Short mmCIF file of C-alpha atoms in Angstrom, two decimals:
data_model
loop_
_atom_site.label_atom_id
_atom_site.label_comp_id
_atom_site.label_asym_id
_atom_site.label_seq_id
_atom_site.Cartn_x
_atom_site.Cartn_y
_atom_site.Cartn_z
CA UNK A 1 -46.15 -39.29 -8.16
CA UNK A 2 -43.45 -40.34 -5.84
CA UNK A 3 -42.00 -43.81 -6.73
CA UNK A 4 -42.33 -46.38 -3.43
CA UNK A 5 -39.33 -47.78 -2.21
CA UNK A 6 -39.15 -50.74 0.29
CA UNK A 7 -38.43 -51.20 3.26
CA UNK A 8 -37.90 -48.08 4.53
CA UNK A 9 -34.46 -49.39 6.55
CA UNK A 10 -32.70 -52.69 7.21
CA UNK A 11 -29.50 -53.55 9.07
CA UNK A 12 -27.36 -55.78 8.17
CA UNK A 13 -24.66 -57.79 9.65
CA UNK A 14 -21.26 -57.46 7.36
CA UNK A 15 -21.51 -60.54 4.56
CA UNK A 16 -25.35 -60.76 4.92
CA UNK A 17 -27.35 -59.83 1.79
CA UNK A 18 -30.09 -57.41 0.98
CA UNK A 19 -33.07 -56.33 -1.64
CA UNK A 20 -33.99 -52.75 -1.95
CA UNK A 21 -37.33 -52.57 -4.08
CA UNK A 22 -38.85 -49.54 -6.32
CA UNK A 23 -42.27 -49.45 -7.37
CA UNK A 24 -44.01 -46.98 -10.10
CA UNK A 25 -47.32 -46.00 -10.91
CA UNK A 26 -45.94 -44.93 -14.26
CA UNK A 27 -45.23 -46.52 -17.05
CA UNK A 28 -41.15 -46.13 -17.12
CA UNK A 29 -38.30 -45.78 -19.97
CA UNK A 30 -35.59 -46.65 -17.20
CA UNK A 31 -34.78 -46.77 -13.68
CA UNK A 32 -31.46 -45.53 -12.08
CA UNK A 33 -30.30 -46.65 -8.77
CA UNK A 34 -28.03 -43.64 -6.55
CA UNK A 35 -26.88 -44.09 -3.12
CA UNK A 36 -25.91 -41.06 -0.66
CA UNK A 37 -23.51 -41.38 2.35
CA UNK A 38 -24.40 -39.52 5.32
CA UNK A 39 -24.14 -36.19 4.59
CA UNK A 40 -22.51 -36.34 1.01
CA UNK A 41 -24.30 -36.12 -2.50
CA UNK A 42 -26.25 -39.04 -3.81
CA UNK A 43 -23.37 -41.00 -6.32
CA UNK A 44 -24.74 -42.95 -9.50
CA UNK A 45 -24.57 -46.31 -9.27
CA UNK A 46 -26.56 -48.02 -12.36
CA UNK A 47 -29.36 -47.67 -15.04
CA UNK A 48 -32.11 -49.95 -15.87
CA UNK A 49 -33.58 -49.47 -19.06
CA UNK A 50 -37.09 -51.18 -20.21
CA UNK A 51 -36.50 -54.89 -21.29
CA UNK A 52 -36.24 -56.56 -17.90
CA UNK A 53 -32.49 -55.53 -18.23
CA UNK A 54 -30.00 -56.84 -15.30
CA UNK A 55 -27.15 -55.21 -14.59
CA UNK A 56 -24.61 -55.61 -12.20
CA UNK A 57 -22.05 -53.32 -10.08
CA UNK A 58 -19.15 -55.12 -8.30
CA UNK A 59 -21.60 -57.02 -5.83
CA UNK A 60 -24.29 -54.91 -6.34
CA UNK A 61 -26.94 -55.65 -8.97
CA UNK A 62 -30.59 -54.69 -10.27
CA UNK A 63 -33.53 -55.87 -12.36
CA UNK A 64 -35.96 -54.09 -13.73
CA UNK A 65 -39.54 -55.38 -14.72
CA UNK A 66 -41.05 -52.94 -16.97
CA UNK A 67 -44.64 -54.91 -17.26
CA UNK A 68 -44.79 -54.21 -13.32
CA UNK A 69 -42.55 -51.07 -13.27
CA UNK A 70 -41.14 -52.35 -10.53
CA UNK A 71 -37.25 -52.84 -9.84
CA UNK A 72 -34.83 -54.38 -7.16
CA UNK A 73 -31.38 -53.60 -6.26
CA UNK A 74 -29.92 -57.03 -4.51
CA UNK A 75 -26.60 -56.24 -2.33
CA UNK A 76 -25.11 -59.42 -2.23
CA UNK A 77 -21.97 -60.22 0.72
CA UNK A 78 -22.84 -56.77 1.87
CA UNK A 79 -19.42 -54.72 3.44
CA UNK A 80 -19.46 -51.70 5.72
CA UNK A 81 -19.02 -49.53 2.89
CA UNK A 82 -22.22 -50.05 1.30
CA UNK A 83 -23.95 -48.34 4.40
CA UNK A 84 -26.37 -45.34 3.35
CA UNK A 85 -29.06 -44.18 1.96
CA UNK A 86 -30.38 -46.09 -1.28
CA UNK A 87 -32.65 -43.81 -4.07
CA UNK A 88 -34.39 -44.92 -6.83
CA UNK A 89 -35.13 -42.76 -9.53
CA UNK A 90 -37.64 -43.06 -12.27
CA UNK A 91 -37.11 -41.60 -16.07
CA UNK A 92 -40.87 -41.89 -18.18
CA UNK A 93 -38.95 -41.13 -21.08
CA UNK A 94 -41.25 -37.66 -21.61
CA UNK A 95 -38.95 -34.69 -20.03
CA UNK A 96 -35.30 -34.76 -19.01
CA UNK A 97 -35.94 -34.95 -15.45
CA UNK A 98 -35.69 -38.12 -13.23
CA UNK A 99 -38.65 -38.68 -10.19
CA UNK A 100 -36.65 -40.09 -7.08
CA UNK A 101 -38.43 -42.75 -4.29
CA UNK A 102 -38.46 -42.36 -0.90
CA UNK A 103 -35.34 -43.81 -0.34
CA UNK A 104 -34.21 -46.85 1.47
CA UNK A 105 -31.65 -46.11 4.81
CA UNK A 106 -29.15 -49.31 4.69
CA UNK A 107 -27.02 -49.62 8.33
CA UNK A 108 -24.13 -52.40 7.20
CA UNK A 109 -22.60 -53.29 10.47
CA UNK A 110 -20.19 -55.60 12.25
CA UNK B 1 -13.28 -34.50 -17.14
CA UNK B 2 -16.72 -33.16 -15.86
CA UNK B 3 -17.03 -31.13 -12.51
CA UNK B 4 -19.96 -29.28 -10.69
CA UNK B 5 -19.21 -26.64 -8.20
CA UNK B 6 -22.03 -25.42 -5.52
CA UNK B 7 -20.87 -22.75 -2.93
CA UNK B 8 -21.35 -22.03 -0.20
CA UNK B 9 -21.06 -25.29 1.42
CA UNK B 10 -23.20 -24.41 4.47
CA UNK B 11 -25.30 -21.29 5.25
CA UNK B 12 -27.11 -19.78 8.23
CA UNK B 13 -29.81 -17.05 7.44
CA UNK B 14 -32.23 -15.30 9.23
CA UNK B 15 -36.31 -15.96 8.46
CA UNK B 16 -36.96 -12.75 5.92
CA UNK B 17 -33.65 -12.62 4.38
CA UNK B 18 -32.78 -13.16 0.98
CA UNK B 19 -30.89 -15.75 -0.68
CA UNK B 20 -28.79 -16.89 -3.65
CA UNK B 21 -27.37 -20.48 -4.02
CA UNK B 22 -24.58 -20.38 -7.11
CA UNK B 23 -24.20 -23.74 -8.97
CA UNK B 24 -21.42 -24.14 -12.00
CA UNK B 25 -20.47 -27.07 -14.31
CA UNK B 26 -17.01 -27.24 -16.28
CA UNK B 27 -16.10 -29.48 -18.73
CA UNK B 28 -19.35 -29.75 -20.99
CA UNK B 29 -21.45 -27.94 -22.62
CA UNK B 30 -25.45 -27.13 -22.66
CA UNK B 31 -25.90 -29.23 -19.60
CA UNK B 32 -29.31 -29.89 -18.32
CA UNK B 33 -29.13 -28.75 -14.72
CA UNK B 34 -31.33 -29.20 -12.07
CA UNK B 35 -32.14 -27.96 -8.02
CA UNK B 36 -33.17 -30.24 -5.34
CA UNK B 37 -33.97 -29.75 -1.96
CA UNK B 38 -33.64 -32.66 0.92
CA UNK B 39 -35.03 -32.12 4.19
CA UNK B 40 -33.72 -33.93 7.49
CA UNK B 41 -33.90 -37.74 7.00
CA UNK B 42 -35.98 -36.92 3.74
CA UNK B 43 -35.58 -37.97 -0.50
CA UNK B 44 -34.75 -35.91 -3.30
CA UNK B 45 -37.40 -32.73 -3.83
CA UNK B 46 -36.70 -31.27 -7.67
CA UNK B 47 -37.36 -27.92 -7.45
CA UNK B 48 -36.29 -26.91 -10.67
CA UNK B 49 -35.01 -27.59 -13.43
CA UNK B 50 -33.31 -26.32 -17.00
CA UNK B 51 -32.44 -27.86 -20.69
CA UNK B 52 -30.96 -24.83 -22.22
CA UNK B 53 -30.35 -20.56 -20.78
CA UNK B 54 -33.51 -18.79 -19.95
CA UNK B 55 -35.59 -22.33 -19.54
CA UNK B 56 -36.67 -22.39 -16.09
CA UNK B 57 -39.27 -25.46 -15.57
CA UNK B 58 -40.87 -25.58 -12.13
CA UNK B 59 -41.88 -28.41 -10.07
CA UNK B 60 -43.12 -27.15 -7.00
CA UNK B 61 -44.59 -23.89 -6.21
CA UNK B 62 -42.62 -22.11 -3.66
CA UNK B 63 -41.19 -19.02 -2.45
CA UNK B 64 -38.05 -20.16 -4.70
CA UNK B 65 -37.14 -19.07 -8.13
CA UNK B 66 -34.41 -20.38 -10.36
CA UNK B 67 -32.20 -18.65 -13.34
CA UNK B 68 -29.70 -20.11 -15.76
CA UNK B 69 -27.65 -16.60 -17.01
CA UNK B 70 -25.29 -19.21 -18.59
CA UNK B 71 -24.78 -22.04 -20.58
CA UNK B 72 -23.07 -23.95 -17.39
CA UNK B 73 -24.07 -21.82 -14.70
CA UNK B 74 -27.75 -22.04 -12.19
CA UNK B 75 -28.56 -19.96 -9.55
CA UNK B 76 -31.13 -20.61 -6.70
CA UNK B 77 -32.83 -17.88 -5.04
CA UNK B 78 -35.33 -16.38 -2.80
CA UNK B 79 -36.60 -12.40 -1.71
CA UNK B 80 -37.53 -13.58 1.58
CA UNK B 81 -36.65 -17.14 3.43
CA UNK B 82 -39.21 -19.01 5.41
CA UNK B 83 -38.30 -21.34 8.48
CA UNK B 84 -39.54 -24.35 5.91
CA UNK B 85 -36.25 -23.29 3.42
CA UNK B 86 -34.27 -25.22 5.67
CA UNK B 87 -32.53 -28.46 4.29
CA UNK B 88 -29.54 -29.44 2.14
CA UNK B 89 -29.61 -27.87 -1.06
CA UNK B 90 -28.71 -30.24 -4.12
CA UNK B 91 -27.27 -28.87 -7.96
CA UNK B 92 -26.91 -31.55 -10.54
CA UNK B 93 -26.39 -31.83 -14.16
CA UNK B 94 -27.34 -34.62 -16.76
CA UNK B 95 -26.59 -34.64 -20.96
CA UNK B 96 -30.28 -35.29 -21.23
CA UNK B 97 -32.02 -38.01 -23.03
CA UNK B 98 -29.01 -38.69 -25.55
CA UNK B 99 -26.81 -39.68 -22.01
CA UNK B 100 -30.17 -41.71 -20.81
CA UNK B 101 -30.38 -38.59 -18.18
CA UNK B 102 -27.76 -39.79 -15.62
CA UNK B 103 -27.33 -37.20 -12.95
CA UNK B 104 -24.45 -36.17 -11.43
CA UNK B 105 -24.40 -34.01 -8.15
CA UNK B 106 -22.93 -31.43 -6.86
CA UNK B 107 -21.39 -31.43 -2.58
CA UNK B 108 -24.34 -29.42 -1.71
CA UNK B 109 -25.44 -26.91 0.40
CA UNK B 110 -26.48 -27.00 3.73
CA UNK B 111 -29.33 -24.35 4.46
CA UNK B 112 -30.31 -23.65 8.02
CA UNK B 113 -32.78 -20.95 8.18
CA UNK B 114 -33.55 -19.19 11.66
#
């Protein structure tokens, strides 16, 4: 089953900040957090793995809370350049294959 | 350094036709690869997806089929395409559990079936 992301879209003004949530019905060995630009593969941007692990990306970071399989990405002094399309995707540690949300669309503007 | 190749980078075919989608990785080897398919506005379908030659696992049933006749090398195809074919057509490639299964995708293709 589909991992849930919310919200579906935000906009932003440039500097404001941001949480992108993922929610399983799975019990989860990690979570990894991609974003795509419009029209352009989805790029890796960090891994979660289970131990409430927080990890952090320039000014982009992410929690994971393996008791709720939940995580959140938090986009802090967002820029332009962080505009696109946010995925989680969900590892169960069972087959080599990742399960990606529904994806959260992320309009940074001026 | 690692690189994945998908060609072609856009395609227009006619409902009925056939198809083949060619997706290569240089720089490792025994990749696990994998096909997605993302309609208009849409997430990340896995179609299929492979952890060695000749292992083909399937995820959705479909009018597609999938073949790995090398180590780095996974083709997408289909006898006949179906208006519903249409979307942009994603290869990727992973070093499996050991590498905590971080993906890495290819440019894509972009299929527009008429």
């Amino acid at each position: 089953q589909q991992p849930v992301q919310s919200p579906q879209a935000v906009i932003l003004r440039e500097g404001e900040d941001a949480v992108i949530n993922c929610s399983s019905s799975k019990a989860l060995y990690s979570v990894h957090w991609y974003r795509q630009k419009h029209g352009e593969a989805p790029v890796f941007l960090m891994i979660l793995l289970k131990g409430g692990e927080q990890k952090g990306h320039e000014k982009i970071s992410a929690s994971f809370n393996e008791k709720k399989q939940q995580s959140s990405l938090y986009l802090t002094a967002s820029q332009l350049s962080y505009s696109g399309t946010y995925f989680c995707g969900t590892d169960t540690g069972t087959a080599s294959k990742l399960t990606f949300g529904t994806g959260t669309r992320l309009q940074v503007t001026l | 350094s690692q690189t994945i190749h998908q060609w072609p980078a856009t395609l227009v075919q006619p409902v009925g036709s056939p198809l083949s989608l060619e997706c290569t990785v240089e720089g490792t080897s025994n990749p696990n690869l994998y096909w997605y398919r993302q309609a208009a506005g849409r997430g990340l379908q896995l179609l299929f997806y492979s952890v060695g030659i000749g292992q083909i696992s399937s995820e959705v049933p479909q009018n597609l089929s999938a073949s790995r006749p090398q180590d780095r090398q996974f083709i997408l195809s289909s006898k006949k395409l179906l208006l519903s074919d249409s979307g942009f057509y994603l290869c990727a490639w992973s070093r499996g559990l050991q590498a905590k299964n971080i993906q890495y995708f290819g440019a894509g293709t972009r299929l527009s079936v008429l």
